[in-house]
Short mmCIF file of C-alpha atoms in Angstrom, two decimals:
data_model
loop_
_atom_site.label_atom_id
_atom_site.label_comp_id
_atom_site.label_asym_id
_atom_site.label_seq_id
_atom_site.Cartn_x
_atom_site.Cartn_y
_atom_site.Cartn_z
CA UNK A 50 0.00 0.00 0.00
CA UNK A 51 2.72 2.56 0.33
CA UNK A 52 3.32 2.91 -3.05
CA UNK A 53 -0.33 3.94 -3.98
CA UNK A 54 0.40 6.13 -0.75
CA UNK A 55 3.26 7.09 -2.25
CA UNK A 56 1.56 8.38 -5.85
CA UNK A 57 -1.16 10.08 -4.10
CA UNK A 58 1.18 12.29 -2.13
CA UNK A 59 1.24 10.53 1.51
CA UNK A 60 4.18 9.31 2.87
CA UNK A 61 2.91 6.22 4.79
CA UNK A 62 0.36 5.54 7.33
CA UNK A 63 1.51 8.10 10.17
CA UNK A 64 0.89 11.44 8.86
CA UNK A 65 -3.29 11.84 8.13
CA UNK A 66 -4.08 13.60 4.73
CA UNK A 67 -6.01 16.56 5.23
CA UNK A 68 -8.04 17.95 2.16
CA UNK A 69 -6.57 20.38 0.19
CA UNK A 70 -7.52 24.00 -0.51
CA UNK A 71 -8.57 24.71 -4.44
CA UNK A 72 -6.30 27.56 -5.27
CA UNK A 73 -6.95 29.03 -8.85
CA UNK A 74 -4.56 29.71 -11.26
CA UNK A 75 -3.13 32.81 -12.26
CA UNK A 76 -4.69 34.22 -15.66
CA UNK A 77 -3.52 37.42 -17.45
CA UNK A 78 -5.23 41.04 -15.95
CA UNK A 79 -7.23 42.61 -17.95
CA UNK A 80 -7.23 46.68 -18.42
CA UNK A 81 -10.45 46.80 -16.27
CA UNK A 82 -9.01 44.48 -13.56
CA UNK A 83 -5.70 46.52 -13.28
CA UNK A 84 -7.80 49.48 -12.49
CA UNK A 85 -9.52 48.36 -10.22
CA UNK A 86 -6.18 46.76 -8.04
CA UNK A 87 -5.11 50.29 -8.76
CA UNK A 88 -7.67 51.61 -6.35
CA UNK A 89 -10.69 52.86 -8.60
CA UNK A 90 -13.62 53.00 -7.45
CA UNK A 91 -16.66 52.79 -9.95
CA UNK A 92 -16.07 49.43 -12.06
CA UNK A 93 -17.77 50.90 -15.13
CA UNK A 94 -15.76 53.59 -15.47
CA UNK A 95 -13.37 52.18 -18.07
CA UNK A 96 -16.73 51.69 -20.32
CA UNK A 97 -17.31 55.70 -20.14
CA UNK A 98 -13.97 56.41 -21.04
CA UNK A 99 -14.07 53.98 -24.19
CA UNK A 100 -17.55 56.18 -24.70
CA UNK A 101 -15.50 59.31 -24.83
CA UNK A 102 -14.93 60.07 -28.86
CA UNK A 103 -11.57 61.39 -29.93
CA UNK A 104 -11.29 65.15 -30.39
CA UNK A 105 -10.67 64.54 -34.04
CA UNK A 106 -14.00 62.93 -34.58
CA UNK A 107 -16.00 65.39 -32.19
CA UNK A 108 -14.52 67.86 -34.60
CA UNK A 109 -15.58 66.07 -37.56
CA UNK A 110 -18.84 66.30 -36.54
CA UNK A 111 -19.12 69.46 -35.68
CA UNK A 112 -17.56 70.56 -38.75
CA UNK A 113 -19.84 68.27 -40.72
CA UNK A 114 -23.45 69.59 -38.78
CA UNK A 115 -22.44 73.05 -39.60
CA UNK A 116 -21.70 71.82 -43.15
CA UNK A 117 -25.27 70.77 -43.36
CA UNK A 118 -27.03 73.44 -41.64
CA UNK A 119 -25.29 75.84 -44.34
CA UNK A 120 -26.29 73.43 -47.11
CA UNK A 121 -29.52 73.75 -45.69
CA UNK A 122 -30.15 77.23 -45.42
CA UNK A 123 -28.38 77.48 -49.35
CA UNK A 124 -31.39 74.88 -50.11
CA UNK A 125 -33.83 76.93 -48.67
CA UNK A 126 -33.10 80.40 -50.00
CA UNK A 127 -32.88 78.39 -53.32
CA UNK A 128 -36.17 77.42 -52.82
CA UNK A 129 -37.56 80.56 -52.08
CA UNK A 130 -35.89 82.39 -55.03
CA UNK A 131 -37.41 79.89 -57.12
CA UNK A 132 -40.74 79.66 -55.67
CA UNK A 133 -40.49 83.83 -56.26
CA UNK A 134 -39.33 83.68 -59.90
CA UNK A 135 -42.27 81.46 -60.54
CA UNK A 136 -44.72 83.48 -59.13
CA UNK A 137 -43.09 86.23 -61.12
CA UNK A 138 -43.38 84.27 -64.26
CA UNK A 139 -46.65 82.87 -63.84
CA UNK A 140 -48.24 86.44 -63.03
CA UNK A 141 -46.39 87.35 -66.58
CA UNK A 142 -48.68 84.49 -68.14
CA UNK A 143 -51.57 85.15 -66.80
CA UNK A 144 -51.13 88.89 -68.32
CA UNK A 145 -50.37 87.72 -71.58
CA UNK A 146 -52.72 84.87 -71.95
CA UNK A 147 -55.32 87.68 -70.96
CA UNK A 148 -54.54 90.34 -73.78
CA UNK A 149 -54.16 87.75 -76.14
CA UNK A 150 -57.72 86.42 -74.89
CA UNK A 151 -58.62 89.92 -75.25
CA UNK A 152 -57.05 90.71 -78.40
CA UNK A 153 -58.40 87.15 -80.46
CA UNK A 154 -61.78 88.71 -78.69
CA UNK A 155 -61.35 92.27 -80.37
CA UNK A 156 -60.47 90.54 -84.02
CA UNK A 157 -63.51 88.08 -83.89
CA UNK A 158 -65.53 90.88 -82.81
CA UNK A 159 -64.39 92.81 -86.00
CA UNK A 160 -64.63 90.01 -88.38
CA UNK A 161 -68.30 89.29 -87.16
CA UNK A 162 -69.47 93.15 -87.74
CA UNK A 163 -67.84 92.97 -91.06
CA UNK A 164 -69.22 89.26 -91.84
CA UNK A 165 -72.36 90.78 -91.03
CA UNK A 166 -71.63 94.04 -92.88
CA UNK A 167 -71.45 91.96 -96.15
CA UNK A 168 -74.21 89.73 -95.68
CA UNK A 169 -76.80 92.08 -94.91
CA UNK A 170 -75.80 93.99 -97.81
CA UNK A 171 -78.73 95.20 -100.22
CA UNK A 172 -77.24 97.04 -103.17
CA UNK A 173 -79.24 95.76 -106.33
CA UNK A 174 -76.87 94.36 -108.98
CA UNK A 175 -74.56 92.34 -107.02
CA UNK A 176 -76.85 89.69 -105.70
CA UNK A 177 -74.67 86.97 -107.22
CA UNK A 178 -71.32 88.25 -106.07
CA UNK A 179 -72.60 88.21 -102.39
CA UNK A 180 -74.09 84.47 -102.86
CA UNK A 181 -70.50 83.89 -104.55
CA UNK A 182 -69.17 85.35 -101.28
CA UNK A 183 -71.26 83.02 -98.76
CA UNK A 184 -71.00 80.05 -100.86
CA UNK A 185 -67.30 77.78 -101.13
CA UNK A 186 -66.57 77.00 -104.88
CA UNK A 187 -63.55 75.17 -104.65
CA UNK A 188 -63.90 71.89 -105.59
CA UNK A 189 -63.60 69.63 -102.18
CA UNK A 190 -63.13 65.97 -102.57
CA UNK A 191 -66.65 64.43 -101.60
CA UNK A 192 -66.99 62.51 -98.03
CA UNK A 193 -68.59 59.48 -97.87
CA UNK A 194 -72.05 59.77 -97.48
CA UNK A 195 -72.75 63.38 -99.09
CA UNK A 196 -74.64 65.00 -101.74
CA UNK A 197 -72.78 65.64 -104.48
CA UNK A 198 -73.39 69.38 -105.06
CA UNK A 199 -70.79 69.86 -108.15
CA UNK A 200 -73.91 70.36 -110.22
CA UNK A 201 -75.48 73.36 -108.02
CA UNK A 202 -71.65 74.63 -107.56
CA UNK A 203 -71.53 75.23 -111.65
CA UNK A 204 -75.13 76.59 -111.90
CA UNK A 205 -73.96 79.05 -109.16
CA UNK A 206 -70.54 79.83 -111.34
CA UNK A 207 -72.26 80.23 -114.45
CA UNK A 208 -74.98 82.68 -112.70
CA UNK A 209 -72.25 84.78 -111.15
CA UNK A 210 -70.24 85.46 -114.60
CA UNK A 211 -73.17 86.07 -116.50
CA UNK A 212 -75.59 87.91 -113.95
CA UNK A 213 -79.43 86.49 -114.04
CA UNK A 214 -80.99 87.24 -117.85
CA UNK A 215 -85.08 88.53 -117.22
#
């Protein structure tokens, strides 16, 4: 039996084996853990100083929010200018399109009084040049499903060159 004895640490029958403590073994520190054998107090507060950004990227930012506010306000005084310069132009339309309306009014107007001037014309003698005003003698190519009014169209010619014979 003493050499299992032996193997398991014992050295024979006289000394009694008392249990032995678990010690753990050493591992590397961590940052965190060397700060906190250095004395500090709050365990977290090697998070909030990894939550810290550098000064160059705080600057960035900065830099790059006033960047966009400026952008911004360029956007919006764009906007405006253009939003005025339609206005402008569409008030310039509007005026146009109305004298033109008023204009094309003012012609029709005219060429109705005068259309109406002819027409209601009475002078004896030129009975057949008025009907050869009201009446289309060009020769139109004839739709489907029209009279054919060549024959009236030639009778009307013939009347206006020679004048009606009593």
């Amino acid at each position: 039996m003493a050499d299992i004895d032996d193997l398991m640490g014992g050295a024979g029958e006289e000394e009694v084996s008392q249990p032995m403590e678990y010690v753990e073994p050493e591992q590397p520190k961590h940052e965190e853990e060397e700060e906190e054998a250095s004395g500090a107090a709050d365990p977290y507060s090697s998070i909030s100083t990894m939550d810290k950004e550098p000064a160059s990227i705080r600057q960035w930012k900065e830099e790059q929010a006033k960047r966009l506010a400026d952008m911004q306000k360029q956007s919006e005084a764009a906007e405006k200018e253009l939003l005025e310069k339609a206005k402008k132009e569409m008030s310039e339309w509007k005026t146009s399109y109305q004298t033109s309306i008023n204009e094309q009014r003012n012609r029709n107007k005219n060429e109705e009084n005068e259309f109406i001037k002819l027409r209601d014309e009475t002078t004896p003698g030129n009975e057949w040049e008025r009907v050869g005003r009201l009446v289309d003698f060009t020769a139109n190519k004839v739709a489907y499903r029209t009279r054919d009014v060549s024959r009236m169209r030639t009778i009307l010619i013939s009347l206006k060159q020679t004048g009606l014979v009593r």
